[in-house]
PDB file of C-alpha atoms in Angstrom:
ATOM      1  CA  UNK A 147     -68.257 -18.182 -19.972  1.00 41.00           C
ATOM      2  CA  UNK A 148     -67.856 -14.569 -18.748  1.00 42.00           C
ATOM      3  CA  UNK A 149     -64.735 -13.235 -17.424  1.00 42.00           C
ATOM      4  CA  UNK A 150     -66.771 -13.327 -13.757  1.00 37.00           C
ATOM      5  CA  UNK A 151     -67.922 -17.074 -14.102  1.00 39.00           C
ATOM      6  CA  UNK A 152     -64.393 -17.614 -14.832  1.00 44.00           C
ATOM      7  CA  UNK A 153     -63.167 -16.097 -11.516  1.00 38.00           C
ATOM      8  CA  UNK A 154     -66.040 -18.443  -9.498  1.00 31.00           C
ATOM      9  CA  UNK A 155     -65.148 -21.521 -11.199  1.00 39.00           C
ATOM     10  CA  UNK A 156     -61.246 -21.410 -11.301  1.00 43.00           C
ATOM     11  CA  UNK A 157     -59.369 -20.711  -7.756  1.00 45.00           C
ATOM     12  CA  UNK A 158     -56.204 -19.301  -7.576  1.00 58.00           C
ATOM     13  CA  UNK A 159     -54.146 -18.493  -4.392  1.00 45.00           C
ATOM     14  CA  UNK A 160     -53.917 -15.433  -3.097  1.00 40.00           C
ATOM     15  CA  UNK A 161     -50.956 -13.171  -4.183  1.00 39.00           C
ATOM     16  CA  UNK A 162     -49.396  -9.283  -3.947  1.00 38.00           C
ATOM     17  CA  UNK A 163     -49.490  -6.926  -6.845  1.00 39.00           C
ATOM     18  CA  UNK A 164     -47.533  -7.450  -9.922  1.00 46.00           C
ATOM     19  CA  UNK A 165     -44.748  -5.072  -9.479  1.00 57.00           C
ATOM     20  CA  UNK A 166     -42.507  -6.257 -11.730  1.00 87.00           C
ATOM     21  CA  UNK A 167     -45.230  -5.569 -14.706  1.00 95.00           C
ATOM     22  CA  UNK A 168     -44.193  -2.558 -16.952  1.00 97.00           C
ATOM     23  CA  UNK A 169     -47.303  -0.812 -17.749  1.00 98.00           C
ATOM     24  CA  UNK A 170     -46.749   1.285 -20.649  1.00 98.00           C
ATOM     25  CA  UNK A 171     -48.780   4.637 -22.356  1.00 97.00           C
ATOM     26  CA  UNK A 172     -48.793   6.181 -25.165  1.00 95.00           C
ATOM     27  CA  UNK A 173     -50.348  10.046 -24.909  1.00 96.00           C
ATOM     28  CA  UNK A 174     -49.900  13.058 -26.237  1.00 95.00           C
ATOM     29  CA  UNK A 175     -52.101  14.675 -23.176  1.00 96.00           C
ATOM     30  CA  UNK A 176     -50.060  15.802 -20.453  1.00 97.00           C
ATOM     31  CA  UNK A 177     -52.725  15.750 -18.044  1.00 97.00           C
ATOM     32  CA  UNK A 178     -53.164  12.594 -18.684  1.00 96.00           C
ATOM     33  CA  UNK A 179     -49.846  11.989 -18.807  1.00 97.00           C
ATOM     34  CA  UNK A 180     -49.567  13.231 -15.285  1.00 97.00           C
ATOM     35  CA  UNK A 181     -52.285  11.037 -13.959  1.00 97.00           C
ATOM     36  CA  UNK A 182     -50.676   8.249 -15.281  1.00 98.00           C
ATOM     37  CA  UNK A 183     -47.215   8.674 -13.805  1.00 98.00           C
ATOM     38  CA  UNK A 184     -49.039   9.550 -10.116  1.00 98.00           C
ATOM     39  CA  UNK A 185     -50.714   6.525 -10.476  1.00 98.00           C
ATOM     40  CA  UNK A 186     -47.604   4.254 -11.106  1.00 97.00           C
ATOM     41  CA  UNK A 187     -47.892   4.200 -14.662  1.00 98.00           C
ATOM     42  CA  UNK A 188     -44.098   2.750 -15.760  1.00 98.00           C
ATOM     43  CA  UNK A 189     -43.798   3.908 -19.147  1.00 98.00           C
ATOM     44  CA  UNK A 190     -45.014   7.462 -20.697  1.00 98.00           C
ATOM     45  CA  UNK A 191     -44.708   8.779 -23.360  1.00 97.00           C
ATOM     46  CA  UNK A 192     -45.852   9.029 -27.451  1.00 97.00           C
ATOM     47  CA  UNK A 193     -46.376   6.757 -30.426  1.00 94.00           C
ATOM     48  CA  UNK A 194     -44.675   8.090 -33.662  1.00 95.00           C
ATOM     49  CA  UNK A 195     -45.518   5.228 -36.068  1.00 91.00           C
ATOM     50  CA  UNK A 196     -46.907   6.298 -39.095  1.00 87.00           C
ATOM     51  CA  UNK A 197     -44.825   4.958 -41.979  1.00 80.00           C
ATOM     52  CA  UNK A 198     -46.866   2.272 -44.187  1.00 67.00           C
ATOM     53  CA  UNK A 199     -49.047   2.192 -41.530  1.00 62.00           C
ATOM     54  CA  UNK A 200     -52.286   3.686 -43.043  1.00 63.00           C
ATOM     55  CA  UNK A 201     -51.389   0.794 -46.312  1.00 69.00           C
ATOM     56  CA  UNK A 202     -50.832  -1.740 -43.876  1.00 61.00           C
ATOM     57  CA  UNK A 203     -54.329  -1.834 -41.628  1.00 61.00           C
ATOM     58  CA  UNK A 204     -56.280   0.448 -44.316  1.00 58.00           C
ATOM     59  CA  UNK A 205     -60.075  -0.822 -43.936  1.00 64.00           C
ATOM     60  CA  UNK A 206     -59.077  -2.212 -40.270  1.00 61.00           C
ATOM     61  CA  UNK A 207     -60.577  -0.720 -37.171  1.00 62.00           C
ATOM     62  CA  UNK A 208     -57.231   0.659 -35.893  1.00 63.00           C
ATOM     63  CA  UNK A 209     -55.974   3.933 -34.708  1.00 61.00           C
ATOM     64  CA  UNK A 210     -53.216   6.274 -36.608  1.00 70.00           C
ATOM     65  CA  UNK A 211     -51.352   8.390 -33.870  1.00 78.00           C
ATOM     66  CA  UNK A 212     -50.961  11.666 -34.846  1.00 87.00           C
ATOM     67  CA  UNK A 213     -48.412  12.287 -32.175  1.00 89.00           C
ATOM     68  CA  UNK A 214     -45.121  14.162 -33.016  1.00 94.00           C
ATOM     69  CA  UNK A 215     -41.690  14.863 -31.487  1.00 95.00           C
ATOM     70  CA  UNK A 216     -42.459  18.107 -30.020  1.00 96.00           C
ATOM     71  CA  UNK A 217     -45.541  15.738 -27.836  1.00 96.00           C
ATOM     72  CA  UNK A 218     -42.327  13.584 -26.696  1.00 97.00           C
ATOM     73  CA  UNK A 219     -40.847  16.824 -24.962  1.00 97.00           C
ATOM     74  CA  UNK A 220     -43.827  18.317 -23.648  1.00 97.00           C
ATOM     75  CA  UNK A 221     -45.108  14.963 -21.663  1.00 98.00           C
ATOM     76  CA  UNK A 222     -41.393  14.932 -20.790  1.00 97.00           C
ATOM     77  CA  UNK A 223     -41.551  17.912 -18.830  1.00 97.00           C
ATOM     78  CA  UNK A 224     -44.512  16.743 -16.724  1.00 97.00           C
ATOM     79  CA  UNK A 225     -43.765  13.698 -15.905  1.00 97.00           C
ATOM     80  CA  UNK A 226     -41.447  12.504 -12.865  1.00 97.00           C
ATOM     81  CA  UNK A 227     -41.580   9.203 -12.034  1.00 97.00           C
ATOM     82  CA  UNK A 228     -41.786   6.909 -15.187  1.00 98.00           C
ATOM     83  CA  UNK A 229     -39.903   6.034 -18.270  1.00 98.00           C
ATOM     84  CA  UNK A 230     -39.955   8.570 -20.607  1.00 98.00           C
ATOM     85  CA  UNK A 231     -41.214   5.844 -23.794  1.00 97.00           C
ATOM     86  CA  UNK A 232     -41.747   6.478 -27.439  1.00 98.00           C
ATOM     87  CA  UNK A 233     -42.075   4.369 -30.914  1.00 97.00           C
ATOM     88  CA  UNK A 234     -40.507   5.140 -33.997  1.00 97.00           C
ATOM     89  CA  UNK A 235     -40.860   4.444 -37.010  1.00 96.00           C
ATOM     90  CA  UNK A 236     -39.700   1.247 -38.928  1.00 96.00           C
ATOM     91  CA  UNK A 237     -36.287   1.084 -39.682  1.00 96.00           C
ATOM     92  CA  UNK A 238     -35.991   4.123 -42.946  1.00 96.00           C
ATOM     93  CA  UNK A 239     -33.391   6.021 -44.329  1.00 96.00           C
ATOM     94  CA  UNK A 240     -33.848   9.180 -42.260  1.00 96.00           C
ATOM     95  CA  UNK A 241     -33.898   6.637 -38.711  1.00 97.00           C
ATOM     96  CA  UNK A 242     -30.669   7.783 -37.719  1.00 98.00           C
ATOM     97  CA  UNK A 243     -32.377  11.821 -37.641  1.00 97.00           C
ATOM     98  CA  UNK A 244     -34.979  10.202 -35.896  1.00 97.00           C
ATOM     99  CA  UNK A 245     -33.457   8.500 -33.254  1.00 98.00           C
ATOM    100  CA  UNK A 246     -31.484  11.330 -32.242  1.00 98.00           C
ATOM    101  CA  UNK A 247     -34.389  13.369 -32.218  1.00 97.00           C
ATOM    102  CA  UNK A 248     -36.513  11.448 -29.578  1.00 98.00           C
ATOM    103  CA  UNK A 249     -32.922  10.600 -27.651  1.00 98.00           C
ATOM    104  CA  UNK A 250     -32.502  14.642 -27.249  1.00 98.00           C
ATOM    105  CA  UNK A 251     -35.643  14.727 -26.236  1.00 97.00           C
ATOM    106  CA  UNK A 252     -35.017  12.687 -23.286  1.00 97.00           C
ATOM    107  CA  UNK A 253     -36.403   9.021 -24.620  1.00 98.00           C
ATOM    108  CA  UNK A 254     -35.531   5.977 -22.163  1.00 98.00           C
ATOM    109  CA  UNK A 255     -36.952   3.494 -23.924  1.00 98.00           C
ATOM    110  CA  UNK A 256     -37.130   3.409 -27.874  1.00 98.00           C
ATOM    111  CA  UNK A 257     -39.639   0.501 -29.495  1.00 98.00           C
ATOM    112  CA  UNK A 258     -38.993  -0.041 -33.139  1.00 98.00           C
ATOM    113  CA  UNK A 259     -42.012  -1.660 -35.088  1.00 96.00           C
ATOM    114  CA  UNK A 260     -41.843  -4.245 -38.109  1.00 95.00           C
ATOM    115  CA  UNK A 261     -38.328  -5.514 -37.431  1.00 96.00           C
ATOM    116  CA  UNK A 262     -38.010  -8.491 -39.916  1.00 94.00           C
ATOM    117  CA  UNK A 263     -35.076 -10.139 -39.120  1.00 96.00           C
ATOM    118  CA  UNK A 264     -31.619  -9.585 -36.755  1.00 97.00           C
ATOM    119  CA  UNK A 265     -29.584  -7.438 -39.258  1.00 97.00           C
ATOM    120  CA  UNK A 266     -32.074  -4.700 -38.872  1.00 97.00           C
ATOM    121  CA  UNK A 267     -32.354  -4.728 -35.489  1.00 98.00           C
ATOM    122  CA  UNK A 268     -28.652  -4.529 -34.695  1.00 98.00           C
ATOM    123  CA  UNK A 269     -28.787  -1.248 -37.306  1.00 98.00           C
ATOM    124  CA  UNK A 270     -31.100  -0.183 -34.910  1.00 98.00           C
ATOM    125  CA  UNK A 271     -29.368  -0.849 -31.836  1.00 98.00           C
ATOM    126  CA  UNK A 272     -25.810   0.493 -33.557  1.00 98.00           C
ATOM    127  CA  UNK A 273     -28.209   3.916 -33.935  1.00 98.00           C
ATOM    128  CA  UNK A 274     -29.725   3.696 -30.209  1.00 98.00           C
ATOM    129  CA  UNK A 275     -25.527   3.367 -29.274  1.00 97.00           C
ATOM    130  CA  UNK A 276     -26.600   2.682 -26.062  1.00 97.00           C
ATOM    131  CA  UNK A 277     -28.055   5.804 -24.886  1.00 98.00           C
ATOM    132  CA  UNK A 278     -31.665   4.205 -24.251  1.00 98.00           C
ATOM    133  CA  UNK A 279     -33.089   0.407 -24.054  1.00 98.00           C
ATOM    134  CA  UNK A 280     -34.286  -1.169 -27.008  1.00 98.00           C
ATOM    135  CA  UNK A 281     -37.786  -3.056 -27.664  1.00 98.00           C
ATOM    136  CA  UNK A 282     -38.716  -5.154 -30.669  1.00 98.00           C
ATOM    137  CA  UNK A 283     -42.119  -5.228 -31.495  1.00 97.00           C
ATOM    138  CA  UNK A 284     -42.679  -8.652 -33.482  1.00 97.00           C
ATOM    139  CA  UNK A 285     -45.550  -7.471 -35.569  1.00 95.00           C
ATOM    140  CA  UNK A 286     -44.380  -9.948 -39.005  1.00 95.00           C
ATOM    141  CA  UNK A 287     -44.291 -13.688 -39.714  1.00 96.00           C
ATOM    142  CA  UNK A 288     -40.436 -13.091 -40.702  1.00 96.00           C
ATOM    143  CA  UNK A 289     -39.927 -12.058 -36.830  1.00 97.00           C
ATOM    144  CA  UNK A 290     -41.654 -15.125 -35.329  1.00 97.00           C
ATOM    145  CA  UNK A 291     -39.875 -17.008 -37.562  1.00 96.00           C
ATOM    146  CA  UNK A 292     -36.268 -15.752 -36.703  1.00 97.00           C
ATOM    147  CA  UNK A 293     -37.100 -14.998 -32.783  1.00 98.00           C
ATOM    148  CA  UNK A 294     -34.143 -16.924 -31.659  1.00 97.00           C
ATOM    149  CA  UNK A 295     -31.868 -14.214 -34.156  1.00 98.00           C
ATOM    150  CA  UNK A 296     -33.495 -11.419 -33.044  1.00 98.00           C
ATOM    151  CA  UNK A 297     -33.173 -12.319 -28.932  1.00 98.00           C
ATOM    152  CA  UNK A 298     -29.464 -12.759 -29.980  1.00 97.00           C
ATOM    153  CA  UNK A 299     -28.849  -9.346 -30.881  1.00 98.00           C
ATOM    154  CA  UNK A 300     -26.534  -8.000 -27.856  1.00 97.00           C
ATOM    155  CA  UNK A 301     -28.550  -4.386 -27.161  1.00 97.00           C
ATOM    156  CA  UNK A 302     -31.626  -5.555 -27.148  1.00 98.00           C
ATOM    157  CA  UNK A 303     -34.043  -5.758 -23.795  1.00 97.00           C
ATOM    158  CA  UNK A 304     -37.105  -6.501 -24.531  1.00 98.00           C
ATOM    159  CA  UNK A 305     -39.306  -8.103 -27.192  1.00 98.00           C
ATOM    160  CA  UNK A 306     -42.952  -6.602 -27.309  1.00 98.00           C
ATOM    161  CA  UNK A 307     -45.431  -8.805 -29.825  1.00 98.00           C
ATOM    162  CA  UNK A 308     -47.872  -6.749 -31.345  1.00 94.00           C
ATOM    163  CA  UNK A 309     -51.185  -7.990 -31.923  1.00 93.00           C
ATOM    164  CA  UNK A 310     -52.694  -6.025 -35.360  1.00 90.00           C
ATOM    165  CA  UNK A 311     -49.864  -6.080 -37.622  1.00 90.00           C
ATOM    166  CA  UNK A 312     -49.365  -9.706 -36.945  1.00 95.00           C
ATOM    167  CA  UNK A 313     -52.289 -10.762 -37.410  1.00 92.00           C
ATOM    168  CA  UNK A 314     -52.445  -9.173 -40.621  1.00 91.00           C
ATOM    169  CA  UNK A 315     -48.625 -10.872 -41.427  1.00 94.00           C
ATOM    170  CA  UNK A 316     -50.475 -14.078 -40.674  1.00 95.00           C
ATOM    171  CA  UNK A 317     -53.362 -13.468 -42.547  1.00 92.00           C
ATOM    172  CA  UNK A 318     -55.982 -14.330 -39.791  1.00 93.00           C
ATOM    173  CA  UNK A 319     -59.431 -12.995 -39.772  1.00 90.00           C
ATOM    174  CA  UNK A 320     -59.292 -10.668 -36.518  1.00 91.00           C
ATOM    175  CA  UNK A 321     -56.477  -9.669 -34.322  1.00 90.00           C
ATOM    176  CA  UNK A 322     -57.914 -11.614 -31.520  1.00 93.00           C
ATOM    177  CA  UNK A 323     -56.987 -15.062 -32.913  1.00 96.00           C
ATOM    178  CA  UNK A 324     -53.102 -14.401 -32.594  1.00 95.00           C
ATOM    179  CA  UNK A 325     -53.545 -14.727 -28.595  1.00 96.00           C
ATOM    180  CA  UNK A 326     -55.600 -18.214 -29.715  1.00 95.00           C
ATOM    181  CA  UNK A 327     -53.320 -21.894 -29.886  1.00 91.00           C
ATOM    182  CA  UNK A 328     -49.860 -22.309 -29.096  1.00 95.00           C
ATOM    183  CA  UNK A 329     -47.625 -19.377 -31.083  1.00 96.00           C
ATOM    184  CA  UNK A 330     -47.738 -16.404 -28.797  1.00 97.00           C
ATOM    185  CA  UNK A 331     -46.231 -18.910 -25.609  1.00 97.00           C
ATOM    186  CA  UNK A 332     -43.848 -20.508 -28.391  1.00 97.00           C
ATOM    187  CA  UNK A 333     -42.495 -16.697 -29.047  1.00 98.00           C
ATOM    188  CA  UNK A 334     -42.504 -15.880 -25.275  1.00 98.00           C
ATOM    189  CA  UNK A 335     -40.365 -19.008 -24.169  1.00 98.00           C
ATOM    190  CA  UNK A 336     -37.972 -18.145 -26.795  1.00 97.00           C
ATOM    191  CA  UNK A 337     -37.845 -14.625 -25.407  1.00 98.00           C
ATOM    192  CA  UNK A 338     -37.741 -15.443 -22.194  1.00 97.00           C
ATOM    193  CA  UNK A 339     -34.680 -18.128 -22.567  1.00 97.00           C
ATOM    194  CA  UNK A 340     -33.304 -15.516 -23.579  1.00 97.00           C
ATOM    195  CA  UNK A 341     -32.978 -13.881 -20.496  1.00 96.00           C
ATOM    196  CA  UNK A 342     -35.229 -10.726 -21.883  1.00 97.00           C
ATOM    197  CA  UNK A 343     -38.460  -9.080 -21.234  1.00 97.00           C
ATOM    198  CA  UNK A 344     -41.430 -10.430 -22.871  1.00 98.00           C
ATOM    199  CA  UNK A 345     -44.449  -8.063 -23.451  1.00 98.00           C
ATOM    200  CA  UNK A 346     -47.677  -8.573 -25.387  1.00 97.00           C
ATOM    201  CA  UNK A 347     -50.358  -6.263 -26.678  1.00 94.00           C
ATOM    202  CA  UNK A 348     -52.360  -4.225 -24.836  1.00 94.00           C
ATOM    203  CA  UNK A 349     -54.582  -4.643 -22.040  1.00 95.00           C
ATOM    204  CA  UNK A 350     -58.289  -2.836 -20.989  1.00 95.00           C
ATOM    205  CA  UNK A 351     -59.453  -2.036 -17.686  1.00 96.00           C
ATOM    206  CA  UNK A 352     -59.999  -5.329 -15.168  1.00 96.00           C
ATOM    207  CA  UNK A 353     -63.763  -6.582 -15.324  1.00 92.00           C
ATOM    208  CA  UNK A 354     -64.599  -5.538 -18.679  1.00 93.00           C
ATOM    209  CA  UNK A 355     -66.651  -7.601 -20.779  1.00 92.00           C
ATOM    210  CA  UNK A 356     -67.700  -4.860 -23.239  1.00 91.00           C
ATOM    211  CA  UNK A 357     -64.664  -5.686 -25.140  1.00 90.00           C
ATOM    212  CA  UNK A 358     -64.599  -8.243 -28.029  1.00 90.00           C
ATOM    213  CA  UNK A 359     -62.369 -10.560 -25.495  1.00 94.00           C
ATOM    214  CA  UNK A 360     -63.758  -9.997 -21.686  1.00 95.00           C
ATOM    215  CA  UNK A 361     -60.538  -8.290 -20.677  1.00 96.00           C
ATOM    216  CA  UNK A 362     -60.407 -10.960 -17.660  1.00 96.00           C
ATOM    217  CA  UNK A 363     -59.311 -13.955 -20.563  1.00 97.00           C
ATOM    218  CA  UNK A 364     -56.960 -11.420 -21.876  1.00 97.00           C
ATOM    219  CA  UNK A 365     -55.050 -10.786 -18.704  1.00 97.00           C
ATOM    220  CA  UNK A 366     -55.002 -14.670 -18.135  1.00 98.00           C
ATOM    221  CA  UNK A 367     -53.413 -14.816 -21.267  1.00 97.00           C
ATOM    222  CA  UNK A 368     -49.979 -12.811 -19.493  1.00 98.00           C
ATOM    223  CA  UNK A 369     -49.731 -15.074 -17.098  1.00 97.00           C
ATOM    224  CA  UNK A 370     -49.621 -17.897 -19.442  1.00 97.00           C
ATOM    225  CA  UNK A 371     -47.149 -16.742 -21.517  1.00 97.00           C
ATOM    226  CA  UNK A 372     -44.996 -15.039 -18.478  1.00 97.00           C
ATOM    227  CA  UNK A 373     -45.630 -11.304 -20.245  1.00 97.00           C
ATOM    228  CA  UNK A 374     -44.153  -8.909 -18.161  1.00 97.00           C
ATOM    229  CA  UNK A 375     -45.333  -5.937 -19.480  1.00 97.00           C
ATOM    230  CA  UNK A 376     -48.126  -4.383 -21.645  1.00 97.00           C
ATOM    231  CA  UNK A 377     -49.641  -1.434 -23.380  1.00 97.00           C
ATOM    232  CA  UNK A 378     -52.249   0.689 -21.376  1.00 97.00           C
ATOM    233  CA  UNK A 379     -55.385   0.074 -24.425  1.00 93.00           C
ATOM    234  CA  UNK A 380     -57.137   3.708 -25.223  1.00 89.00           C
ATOM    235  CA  UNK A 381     -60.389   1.182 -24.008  1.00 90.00           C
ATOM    236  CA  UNK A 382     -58.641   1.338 -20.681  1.00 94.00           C
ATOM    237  CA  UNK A 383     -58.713   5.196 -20.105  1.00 92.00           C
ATOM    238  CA  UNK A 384     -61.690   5.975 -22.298  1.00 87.00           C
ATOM    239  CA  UNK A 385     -64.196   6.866 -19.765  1.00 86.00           C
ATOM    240  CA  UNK A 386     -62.197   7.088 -16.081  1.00 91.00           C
ATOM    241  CA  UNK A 387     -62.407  10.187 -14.343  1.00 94.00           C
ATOM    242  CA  UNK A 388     -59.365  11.582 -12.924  1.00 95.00           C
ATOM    243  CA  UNK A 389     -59.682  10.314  -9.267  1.00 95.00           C
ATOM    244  CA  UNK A 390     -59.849   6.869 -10.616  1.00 96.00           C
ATOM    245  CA  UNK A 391     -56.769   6.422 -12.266  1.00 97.00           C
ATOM    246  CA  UNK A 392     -54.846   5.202  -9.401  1.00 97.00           C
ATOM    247  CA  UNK A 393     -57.414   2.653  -8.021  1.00 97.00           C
ATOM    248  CA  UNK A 394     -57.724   1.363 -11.745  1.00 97.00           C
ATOM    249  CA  UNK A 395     -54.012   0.775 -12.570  1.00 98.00           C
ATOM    250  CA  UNK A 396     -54.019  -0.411  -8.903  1.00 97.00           C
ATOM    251  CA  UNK A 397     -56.970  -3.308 -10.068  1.00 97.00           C
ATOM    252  CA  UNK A 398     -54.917  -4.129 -12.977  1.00 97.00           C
ATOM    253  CA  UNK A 399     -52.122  -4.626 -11.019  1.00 97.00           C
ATOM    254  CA  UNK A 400     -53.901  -6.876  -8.171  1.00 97.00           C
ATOM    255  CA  UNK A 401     -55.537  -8.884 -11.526  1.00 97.00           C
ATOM    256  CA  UNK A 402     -52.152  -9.386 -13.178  1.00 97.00           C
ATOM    257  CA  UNK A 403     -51.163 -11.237  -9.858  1.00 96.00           C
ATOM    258  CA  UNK A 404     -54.195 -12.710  -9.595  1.00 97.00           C
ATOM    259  CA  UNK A 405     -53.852 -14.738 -12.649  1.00 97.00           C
ATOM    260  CA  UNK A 406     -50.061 -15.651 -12.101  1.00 96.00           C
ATOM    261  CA  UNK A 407     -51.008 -17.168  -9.003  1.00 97.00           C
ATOM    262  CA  UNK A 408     -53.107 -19.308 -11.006  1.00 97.00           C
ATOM    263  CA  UNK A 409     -52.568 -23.316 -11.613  1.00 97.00           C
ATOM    264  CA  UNK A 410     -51.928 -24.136 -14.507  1.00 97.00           C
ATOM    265  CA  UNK A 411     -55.204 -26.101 -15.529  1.00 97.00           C
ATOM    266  CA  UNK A 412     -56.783 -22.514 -14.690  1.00 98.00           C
ATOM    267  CA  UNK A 413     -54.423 -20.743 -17.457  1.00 98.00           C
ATOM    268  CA  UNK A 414     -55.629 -23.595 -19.966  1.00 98.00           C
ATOM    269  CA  UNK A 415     -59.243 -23.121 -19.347  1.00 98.00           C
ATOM    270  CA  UNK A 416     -59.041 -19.427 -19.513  1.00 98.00           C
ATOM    271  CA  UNK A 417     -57.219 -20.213 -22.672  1.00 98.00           C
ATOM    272  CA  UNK A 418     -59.341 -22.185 -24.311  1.00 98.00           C
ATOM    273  CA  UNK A 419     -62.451 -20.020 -23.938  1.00 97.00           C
ATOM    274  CA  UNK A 420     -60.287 -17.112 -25.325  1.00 97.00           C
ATOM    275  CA  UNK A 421     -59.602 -18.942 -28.231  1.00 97.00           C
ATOM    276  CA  UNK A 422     -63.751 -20.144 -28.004  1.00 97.00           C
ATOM    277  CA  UNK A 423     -64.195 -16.169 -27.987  1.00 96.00           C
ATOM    278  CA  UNK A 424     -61.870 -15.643 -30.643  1.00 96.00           C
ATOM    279  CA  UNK A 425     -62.875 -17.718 -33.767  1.00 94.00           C
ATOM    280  CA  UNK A 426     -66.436 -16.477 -33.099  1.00 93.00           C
ATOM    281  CA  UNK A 427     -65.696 -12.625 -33.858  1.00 90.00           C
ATOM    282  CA  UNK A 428     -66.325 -11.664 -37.773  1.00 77.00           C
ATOM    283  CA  UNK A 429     -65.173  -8.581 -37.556  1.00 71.00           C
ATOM    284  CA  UNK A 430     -61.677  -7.039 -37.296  1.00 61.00           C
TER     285      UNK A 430
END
């Protein structure tokens, strides 16, 4: 069923925006980046992953930032209102360089990718010194194995799960079949008992059922697993002109609610015809 018969055959009670959900970009653009941060945007700022990255998803229909330090400082500068964010690279030998680096440049919040287990993430933290917040992005099998270590580590604030990377970890067919059965709300309860902020993937614009997984299922899927915060997807700012970004984050928002005011038995049924969705897609 579409994301629209969804919304006719499921009621939910009425509810205020999300305001508590961290909506996160990544862009090198600063006039994006300025549209974003007028429009409420939470977290701004650049993606600096690259190490093993190209190995990792070669072949895969994924996207390589090309984003540098010197993009950090200039979408700094413009913006005034959100969290100055950025990702690193995995944990490497020249991560201490690194950290400082995107620290000077005025980082809040610092993700690091591919942690594997708790000793690398309290490196990481030890580096960070307390001088930003720290997210893990679970992206490996190790991770979701050893959730309860890595939630322990005192510095940490958040745990992000990333949906590509882990699906590759767990060897499944497309990315879309992590958010399928019962291991992405395992992970988040975990997180969450752990008195941090759970985030998951990335998120399109509300109402759009060009995407592989009618974006409608996907924002369902937060509510279910009490996400609190997500990636803007490129898919959500593709085609918007600039006069729409503030009434688009603004139906995100209202959708995000929407959903968390939802029963129960309206979560599982949006569930279930995710995961429906999900084993049907060939393709990456």
């Amino acid at each position: 069923m579409s994301g629209a018969s969804l919304r006719t055959r499921l009621r939910c009670r009425t509810s205020s925006p999300a305001d508590d959900f961290a909506l996160s970009l990544w862009t090198s653009d600063v006039d994006i980046a300025q549209l974003a941060d007028r429009a409420g945007v939470d977290r701004i700022g650049v993606d600096l992953e690259t190490l093993g990255k190209a190995e990792r998803q070669h072949n895969r229909k994924t996207w390589i930032s090309p984003h540098t330090p010197a993009d950090l400082r200039a979408v700094g500068a413009v913006v005034q209102h959100a969290q100055l964010f950025v990702r690193v690279n995995p944990l490497h030998p020249d991560s201490p360089f690194e950290v400082e680096t995107v620290i000077a440049a005025g980082a809040r919040i610092i993700m690091l990718p591919m942690v594997a287990d708790a000793d690398e993430a309290a490196r990481f933290v030890d580096l960070v010194n307390g001088r930003a917040s720290v997210t893990l992005l679970v992206e490996r099998k190790e991770a979701v194995d050893g959730i309860d270590t890595l939630t322990a580590v005192d510095g940490v604030s958040e745990v992000h799960v990333g949906l590509n990377d882990l699906a590759l970890s767990l060897a499944l067919p497309n990315r879309w079949l992590v958010l399928a059965g019962d291991l992405i709300s395992a992970v988040a309860a975990r997180v969450r008992h752990a008195g941090l902020r759970f985030g998951l993937g990335g998120i399109g614009r509300a109402d759009d059922n060009t995407l592989p997984i009618p974006s409608d299922l996907v924002y369902a899927e937060y509510a279910r697993t009490g996400a609190a915060s997500a990636l803007l997807a490129r898919s959500f700012y593709a085609d918007i002109e600039p006069c729409q970004w503030a009434s688009e984050i603004a139906r995100a928002r209202a959708r995000l609610a929407h959903w968390r005011a939802c029963p129960p038995d309206a979560l599982a049924a949006a569930h279930a015809e995710l995961g429906l969705r999900a084993h049907r897609i060939a393709s990456w």
